[in-house]
GROMACS .gro file of C-alpha atoms in nm:
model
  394
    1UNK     CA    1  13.114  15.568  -1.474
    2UNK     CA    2  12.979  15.326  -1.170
    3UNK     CA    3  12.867  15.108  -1.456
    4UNK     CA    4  13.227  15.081  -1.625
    5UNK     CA    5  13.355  15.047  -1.269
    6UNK     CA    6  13.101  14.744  -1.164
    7UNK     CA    7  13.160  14.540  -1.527
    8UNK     CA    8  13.558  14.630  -1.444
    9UNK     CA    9  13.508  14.469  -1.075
   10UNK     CA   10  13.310  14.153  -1.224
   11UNK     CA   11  13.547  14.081  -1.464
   12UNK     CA   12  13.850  14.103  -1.219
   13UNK     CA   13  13.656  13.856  -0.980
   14UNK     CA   14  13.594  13.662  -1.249
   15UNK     CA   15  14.007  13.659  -1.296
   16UNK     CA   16  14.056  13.606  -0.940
   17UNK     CA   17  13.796  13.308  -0.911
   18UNK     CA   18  13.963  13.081  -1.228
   19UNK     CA   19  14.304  13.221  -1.102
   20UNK     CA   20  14.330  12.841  -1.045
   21UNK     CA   21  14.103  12.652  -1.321
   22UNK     CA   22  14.091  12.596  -1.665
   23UNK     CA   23  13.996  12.953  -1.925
   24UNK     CA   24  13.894  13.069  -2.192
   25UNK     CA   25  13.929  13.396  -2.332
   26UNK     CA   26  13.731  13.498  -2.662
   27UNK     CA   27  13.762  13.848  -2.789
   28UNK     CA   28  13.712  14.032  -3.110
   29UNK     CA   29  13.765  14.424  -3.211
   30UNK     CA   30  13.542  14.493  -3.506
   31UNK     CA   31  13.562  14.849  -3.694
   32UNK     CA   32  13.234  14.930  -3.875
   33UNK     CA   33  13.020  15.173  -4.043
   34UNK     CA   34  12.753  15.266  -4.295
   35UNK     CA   35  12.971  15.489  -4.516
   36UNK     CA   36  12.682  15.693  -4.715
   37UNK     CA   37  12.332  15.720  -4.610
   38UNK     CA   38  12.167  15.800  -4.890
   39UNK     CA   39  11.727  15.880  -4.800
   40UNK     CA   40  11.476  15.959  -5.009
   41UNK     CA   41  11.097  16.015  -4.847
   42UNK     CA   42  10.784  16.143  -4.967
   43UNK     CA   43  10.477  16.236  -4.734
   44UNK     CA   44  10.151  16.293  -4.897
   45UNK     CA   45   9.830  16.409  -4.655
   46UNK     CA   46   9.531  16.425  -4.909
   47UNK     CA   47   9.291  16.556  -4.656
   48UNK     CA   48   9.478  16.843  -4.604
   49UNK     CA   49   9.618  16.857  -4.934
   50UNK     CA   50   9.956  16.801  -4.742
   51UNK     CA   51  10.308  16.756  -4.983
   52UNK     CA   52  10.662  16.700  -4.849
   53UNK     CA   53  10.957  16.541  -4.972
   54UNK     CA   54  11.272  16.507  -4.799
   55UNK     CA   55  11.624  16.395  -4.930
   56UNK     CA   56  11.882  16.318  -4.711
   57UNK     CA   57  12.293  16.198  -4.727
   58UNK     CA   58  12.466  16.176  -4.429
   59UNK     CA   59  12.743  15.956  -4.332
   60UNK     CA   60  12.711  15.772  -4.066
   61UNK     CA   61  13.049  15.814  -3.879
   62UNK     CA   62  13.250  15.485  -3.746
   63UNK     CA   63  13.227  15.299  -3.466
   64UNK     CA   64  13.523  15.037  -3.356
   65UNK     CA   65  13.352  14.754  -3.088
   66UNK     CA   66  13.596  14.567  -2.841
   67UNK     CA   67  13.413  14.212  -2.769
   68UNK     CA   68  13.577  14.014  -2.444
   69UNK     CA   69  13.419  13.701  -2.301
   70UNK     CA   70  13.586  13.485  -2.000
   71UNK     CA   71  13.499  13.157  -1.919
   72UNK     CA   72  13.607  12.930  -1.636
   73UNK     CA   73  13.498  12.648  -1.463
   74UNK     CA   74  13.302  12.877  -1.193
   75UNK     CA   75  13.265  13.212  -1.325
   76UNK     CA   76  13.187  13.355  -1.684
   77UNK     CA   77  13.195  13.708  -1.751
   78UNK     CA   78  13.165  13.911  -2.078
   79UNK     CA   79  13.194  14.310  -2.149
   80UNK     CA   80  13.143  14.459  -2.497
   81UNK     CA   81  13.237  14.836  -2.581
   82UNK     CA   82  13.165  15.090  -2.889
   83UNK     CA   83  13.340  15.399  -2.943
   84UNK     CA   84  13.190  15.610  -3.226
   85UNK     CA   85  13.306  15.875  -3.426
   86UNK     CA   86  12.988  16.066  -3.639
   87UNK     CA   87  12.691  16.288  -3.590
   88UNK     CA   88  12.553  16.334  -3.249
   89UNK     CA   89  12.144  16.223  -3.206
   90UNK     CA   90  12.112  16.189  -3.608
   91UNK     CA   91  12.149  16.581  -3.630
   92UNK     CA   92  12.369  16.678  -3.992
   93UNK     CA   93  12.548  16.966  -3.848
   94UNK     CA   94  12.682  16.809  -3.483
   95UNK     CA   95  12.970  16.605  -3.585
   96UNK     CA   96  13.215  16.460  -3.319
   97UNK     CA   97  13.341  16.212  -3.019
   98UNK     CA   98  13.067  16.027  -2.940
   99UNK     CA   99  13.065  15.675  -2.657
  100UNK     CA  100  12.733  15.522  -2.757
  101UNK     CA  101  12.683  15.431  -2.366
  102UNK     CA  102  13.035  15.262  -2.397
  103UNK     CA  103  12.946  14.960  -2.273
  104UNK     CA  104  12.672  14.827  -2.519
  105UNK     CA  105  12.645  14.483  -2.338
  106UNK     CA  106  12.768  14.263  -2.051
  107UNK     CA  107  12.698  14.001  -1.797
  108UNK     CA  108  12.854  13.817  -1.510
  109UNK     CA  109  12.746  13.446  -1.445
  110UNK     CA  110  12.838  13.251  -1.079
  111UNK     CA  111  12.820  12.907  -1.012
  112UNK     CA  112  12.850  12.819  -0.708
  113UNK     CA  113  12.720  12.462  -0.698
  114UNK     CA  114  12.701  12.196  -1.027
  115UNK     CA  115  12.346  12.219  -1.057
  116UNK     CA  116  12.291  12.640  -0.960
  117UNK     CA  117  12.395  12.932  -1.147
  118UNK     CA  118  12.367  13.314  -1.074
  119UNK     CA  119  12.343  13.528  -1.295
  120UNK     CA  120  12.332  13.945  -1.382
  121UNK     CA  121  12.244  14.114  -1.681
  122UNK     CA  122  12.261  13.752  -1.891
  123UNK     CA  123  11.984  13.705  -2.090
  124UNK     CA  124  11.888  13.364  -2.144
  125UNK     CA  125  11.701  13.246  -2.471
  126UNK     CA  126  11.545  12.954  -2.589
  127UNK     CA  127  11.680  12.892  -2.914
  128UNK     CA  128  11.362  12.856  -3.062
  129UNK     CA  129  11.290  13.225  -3.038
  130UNK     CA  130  11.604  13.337  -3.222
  131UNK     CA  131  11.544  13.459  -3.598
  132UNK     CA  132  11.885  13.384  -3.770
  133UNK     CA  133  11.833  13.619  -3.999
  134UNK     CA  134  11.704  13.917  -3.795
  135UNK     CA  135  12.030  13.816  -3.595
  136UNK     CA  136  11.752  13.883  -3.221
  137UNK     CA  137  11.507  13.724  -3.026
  138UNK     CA  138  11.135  13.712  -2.961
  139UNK     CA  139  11.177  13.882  -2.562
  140UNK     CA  140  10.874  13.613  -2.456
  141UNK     CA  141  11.180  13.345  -2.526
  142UNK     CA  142  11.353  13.482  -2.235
  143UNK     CA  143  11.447  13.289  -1.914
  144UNK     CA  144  11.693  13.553  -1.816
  145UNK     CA  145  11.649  13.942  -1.825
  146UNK     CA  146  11.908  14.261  -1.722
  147UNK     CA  147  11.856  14.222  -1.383
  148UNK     CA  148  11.968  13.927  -1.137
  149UNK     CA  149  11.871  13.572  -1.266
  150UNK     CA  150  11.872  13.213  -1.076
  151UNK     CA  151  11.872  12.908  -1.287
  152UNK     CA  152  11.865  12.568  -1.175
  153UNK     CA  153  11.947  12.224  -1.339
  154UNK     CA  154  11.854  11.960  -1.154
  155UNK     CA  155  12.123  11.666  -1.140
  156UNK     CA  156  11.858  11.428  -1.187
  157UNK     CA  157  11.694  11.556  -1.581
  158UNK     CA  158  11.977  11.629  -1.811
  159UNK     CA  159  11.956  11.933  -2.044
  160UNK     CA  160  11.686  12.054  -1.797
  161UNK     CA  161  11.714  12.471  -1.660
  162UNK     CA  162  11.435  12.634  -1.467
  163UNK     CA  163  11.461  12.991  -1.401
  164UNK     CA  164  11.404  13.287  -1.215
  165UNK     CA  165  11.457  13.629  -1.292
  166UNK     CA  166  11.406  14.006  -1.156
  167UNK     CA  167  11.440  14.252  -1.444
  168UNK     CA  168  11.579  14.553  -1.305
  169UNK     CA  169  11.840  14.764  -1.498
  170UNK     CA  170  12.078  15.007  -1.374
  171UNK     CA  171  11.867  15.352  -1.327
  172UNK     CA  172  11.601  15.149  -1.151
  173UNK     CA  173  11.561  15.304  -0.824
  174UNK     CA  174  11.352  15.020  -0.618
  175UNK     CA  175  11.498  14.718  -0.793
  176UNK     CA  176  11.207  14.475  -0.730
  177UNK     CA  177  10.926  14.705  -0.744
  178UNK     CA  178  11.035  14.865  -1.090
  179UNK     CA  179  10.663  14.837  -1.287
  180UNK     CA  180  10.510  15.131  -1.100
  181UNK     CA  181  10.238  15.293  -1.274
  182UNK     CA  182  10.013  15.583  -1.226
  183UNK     CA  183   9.652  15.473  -1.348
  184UNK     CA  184   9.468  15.722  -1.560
  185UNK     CA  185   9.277  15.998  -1.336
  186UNK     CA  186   9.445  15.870  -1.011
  187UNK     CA  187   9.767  16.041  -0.883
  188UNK     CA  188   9.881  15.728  -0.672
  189UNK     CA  189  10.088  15.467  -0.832
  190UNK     CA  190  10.023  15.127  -0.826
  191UNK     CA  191  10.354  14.902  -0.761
  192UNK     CA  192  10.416  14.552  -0.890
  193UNK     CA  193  10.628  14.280  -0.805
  194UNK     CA  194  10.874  14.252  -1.190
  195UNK     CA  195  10.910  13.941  -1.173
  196UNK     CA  196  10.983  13.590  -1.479
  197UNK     CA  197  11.002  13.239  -1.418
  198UNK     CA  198  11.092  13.000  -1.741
  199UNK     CA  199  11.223  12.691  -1.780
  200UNK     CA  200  11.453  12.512  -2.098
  201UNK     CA  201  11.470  12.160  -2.185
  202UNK     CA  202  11.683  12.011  -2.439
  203UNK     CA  203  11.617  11.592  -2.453
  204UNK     CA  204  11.843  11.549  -2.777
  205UNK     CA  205  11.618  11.562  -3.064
  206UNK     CA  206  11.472  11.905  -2.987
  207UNK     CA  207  11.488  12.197  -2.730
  208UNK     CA  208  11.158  12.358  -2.585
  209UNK     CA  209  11.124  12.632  -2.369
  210UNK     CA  210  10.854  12.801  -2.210
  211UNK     CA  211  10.860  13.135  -1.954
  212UNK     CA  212  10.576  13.398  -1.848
  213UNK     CA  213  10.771  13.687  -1.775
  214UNK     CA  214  10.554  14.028  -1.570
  215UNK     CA  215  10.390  13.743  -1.413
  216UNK     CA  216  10.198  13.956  -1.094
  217UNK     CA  217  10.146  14.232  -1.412
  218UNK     CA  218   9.888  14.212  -1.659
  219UNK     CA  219   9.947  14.498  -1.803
  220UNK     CA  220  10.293  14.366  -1.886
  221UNK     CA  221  10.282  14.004  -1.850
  222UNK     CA  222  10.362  13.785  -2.170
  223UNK     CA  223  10.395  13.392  -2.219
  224UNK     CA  224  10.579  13.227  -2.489
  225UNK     CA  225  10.650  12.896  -2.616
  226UNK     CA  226  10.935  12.767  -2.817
  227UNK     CA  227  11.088  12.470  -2.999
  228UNK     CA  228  11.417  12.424  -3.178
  229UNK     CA  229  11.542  12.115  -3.345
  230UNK     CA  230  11.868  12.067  -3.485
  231UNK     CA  231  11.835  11.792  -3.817
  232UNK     CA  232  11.438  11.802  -3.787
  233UNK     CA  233  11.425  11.610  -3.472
  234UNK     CA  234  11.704  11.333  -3.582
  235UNK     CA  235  11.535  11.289  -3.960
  236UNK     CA  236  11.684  11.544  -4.192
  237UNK     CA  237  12.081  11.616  -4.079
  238UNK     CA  238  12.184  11.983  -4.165
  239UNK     CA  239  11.810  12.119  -4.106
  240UNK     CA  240  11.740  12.335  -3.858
  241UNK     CA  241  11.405  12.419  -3.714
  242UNK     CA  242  11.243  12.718  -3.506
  243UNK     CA  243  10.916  12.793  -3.417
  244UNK     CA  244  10.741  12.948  -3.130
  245UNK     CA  245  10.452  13.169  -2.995
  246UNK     CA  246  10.403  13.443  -2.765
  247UNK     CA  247  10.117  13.609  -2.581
  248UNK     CA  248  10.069  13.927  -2.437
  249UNK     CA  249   9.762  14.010  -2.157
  250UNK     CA  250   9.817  14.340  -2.329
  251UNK     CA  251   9.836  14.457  -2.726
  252UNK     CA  252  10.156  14.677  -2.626
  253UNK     CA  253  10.316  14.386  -2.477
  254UNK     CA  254  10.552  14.266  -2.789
  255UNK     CA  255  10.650  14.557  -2.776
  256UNK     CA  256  11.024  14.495  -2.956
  257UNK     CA  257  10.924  14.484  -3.294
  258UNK     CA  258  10.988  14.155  -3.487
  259UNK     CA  259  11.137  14.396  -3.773
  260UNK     CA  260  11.133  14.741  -3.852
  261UNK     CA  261  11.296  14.968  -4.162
  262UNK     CA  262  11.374  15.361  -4.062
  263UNK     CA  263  11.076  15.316  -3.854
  264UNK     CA  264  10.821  15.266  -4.096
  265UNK     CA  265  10.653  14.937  -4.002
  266UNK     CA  266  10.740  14.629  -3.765
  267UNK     CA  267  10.519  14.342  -3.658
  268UNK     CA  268  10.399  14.277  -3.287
  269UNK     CA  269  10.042  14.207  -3.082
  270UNK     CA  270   9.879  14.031  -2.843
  271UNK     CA  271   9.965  13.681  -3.025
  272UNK     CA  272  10.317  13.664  -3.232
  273UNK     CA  273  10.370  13.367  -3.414
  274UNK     CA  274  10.745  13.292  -3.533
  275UNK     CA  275  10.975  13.037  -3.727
  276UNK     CA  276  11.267  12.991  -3.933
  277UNK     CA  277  11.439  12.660  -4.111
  278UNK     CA  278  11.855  12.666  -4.196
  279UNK     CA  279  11.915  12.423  -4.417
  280UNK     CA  280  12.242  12.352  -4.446
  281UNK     CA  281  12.526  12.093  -4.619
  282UNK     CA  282  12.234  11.982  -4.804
  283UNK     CA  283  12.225  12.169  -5.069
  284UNK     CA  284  12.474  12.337  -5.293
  285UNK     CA  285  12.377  12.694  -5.115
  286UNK     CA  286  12.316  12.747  -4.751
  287UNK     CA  287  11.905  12.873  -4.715
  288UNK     CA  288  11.740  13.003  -4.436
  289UNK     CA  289  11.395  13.105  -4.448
  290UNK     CA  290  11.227  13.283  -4.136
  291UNK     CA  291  10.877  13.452  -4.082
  292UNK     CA  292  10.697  13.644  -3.835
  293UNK     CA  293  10.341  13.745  -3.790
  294UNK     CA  294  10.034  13.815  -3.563
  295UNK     CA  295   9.677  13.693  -3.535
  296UNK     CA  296   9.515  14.006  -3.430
  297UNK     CA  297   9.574  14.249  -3.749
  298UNK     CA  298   9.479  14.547  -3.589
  299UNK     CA  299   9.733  14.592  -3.372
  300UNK     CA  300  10.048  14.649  -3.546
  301UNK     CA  301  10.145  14.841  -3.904
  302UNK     CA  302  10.234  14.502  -4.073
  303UNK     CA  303  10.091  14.133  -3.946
  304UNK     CA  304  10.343  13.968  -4.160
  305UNK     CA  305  10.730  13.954  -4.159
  306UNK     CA  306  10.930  13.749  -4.412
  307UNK     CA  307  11.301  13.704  -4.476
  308UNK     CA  308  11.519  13.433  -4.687
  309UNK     CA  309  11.882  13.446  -4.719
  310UNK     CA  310  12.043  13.248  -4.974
  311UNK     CA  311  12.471  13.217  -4.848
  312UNK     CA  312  12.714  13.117  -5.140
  313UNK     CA  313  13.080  12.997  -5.029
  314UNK     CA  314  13.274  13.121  -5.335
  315UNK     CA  315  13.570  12.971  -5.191
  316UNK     CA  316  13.773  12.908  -4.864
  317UNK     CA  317  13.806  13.313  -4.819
  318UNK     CA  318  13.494  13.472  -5.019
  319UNK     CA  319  13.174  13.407  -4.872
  320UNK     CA  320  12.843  13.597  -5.090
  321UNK     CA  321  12.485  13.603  -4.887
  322UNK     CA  322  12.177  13.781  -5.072
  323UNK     CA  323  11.899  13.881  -4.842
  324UNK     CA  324  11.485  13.991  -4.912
  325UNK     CA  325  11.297  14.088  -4.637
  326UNK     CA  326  10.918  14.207  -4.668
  327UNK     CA  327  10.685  14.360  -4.384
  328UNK     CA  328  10.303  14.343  -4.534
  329UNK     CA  329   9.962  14.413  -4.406
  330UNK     CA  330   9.712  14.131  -4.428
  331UNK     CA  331   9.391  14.352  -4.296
  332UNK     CA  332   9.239  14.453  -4.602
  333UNK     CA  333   9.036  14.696  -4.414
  334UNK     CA  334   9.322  14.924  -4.331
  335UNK     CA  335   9.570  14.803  -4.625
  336UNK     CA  336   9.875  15.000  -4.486
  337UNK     CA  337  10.113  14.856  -4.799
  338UNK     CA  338  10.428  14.683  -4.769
  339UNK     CA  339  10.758  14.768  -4.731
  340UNK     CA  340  11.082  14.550  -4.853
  341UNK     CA  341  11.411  14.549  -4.805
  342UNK     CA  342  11.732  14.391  -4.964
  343UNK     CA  343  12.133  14.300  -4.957
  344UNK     CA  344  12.379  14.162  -5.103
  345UNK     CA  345  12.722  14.120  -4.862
  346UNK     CA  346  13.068  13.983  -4.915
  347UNK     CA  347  13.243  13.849  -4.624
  348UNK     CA  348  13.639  13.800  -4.716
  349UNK     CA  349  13.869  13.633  -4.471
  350UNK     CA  350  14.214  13.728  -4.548
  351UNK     CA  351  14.397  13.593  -4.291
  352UNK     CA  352  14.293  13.299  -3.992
  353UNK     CA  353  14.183  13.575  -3.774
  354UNK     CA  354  14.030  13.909  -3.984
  355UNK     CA  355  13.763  13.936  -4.187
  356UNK     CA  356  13.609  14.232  -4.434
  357UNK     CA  357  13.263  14.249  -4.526
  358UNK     CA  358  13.115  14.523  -4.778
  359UNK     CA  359  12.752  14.514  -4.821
  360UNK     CA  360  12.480  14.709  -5.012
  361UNK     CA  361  12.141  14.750  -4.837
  362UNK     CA  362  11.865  14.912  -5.021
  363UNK     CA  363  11.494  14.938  -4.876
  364UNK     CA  364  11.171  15.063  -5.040
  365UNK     CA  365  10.800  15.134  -5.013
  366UNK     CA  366  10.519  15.313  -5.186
  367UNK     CA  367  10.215  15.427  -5.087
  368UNK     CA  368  10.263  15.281  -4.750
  369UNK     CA  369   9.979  15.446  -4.497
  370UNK     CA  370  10.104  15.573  -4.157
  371UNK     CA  371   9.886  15.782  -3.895
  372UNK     CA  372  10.022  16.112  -3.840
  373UNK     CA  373   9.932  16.381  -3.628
  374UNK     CA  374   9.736  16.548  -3.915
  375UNK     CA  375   9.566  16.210  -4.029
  376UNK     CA  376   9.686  15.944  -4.224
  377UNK     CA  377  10.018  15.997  -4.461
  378UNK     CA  378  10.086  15.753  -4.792
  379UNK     CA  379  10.456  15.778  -4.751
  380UNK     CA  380  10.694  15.666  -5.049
  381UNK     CA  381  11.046  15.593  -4.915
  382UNK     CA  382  11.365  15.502  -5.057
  383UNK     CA  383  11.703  15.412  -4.899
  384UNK     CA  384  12.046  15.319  -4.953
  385UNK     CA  385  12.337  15.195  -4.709
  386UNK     CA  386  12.657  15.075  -4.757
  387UNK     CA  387  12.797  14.913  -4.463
  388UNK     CA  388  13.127  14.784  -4.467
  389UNK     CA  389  13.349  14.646  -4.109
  390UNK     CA  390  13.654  14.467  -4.053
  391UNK     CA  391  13.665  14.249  -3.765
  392UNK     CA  392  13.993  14.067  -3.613
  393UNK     CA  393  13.969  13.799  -3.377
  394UNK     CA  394  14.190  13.726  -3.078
   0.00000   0.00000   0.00000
């Protein structure tokens, strides 16, 4: 509740500040769901002459998303809000009223001064660490976090941001200190400053953005690098370009996975490698192609995450996209498998402001290896989804 109240209190500051400026007000209610889950896994432990297989079809319940955004000359604020109707922690048999945290996302920007903005729980990514079909970002991409943020743009470099950011959330008690750790045999805990700096510059033909975020923590601390060109830095028009790379002082430090399927398998480590090209108005399809992978093997299930989308506009209303994604292992040593993934989705806009989409998603694997508390499991998995949403915008 004191979150609801403090996102209710920005964004009526935020009305009160630009009671005299210029707005704009973007908003969205989208109503969504899987429909059928249909899961079929098999675990096989041959050391312990270990058999299971496990068949599952639940439905996923429906969840309606309100999407509000303000922006002024001054202030910008933005809440987002699920409601959910469906089974409670994944459980078959608990069926009811559920609020997903209510509000899934928001953030409050200030700006005082031309060339200074303040900002909480905004992150801010370089666009070079954005996979466009994962539809997230690489976290070492990330200028901002969900604490309090200062960025500055000096007057004197256009395009140019530096910033500043403590990464505290909500239940954080001691909101600088917030990485304490208890080392292994001691019963003190260590405290460390949480702390990222970053900077962004765009100079027209390309964007590139740097920012070392944990900076006084090396168990934490990761760097990253990115670049993002819209046409191909000025030679091709309608091709996009993103690439980057992150480190981490520590293997666990990528720790969001790059992609993951029920679990199974997702790519991070110590060095993450990323890009992705749109190519767009160029050909007769729309293409993206995007990849992910590390160059320490050992550290994550897969070291290699690939994804192409091919988009087909039908006409002015239909739009079809068909999507492969694969997660491999390159380490012949431990040859985990692979594990792939595809859809096909319809997005129909029948009027100026609502859309439908229907989608089948189907994802697959066999013999993929996975270390279980009785030793290691070849797993053979099959899944369906059928996600469908209608969204109307304001």
């Amino acid at each position: 509740m004191k979150m609801i109240k403090k996102v209710a209190l920005a964004a009526a500051l935020a009305l009160t500040s630009s009671a005299f400026a210029e707005v704009t007000f973007n908003a969205y209610n989208k109503l969504f769901s899987d429909m059928t889950l249909i899961e079929k896994t098999k675990y096989k432990v041959s050391a312990f002459d270990y058999e299971e297989e496990e068949t599952s079809k639940v439905f996923q319940g429906v969840t309606n998303r309100i999407y509000a955004e303000i922006l002024t000359d001054k202030v910008d604020a933005m809440v987002k809000a699920d409601v959910s109707i469906g089974h409670q922690d994944g459980s078959e048999d608990d069926y009811g009223l559920k609020w997903n945290g209510l509000v899934k996302d928001w953030y409050v920007e200030v700006r005082p001064l031309s060339f200074l903005s303040l900002t909480y729980h905004s992150d801010i990514f370089a666009e070079g660490s954005y996979f466009p079909i994962y539809d997230d970002n690489v976290a070492a991409g990330n200028i901002g976090s969900t604490g309090f943020s200062v960025v500055f743009r000096p007057e004197q470099v256009e395009g140019l941001r530096f910033g500043v950011t403590l990464p505290f959330t909500e239940e954080t008690t001691n909101w600088v200190l917030v990485d304490g750790k208890t080392k292994e045999g001691l019963e003190t805990t260590e405290e460390k400053i949480n702390v990222g700096i970053g900077a962004i510059y765009d100079f027209g033909l390309a964007e590139i953005g740097a920012s070392v975020r944990d900076v006084a923590d090396s168990d934490e601390r990761l760097l990253g690098f990115y670049i993002y060109s819209a046409g191909l830095f000025g030679q091709v028009e309608g091709v996009n370009l993103r690439a980057g790379f992150a480190h981490a002082w520590d293997a666990v430090g990528v720790e969001d996975p790059v992609w993951a399927l029920d679990g199974y398998g997702s790519v991070y480590g110590e060095n993450l490698w990323n890009v992705a090209v749109e190519v767009t108005d160029v050909l007769p399809v729309a293409l993206t192609l995007e990849a992910a992978g590390n160059t320490n093997s050992e550290d994550s299930l897969f070291d290699l995450y690939g994804a192409v989308t091919v988009g087909i506009g039908i006409n002015d209303q239909l739009d079809l996209s068909l999507t492969g994604k694969i997660g491999t292992d390159l380490n012949s040593d431990t040859d985990t498998g692979s594990i792939f993934a595809g859809e096909a989705a319809l997005d129909f806009a029948f009027t100026e402001h609502d859309t439908l989409g229907v989608a089948v998603d189907v994802g697959f694997a066999s013999g993929l290896k996975v270390d279980t508390d009785i030793g290691t499991a070849e797993v053979d998995y099959l899944g369906f989804y059928f996600p469908v949403y209608w969204k109307h915008t304001f």
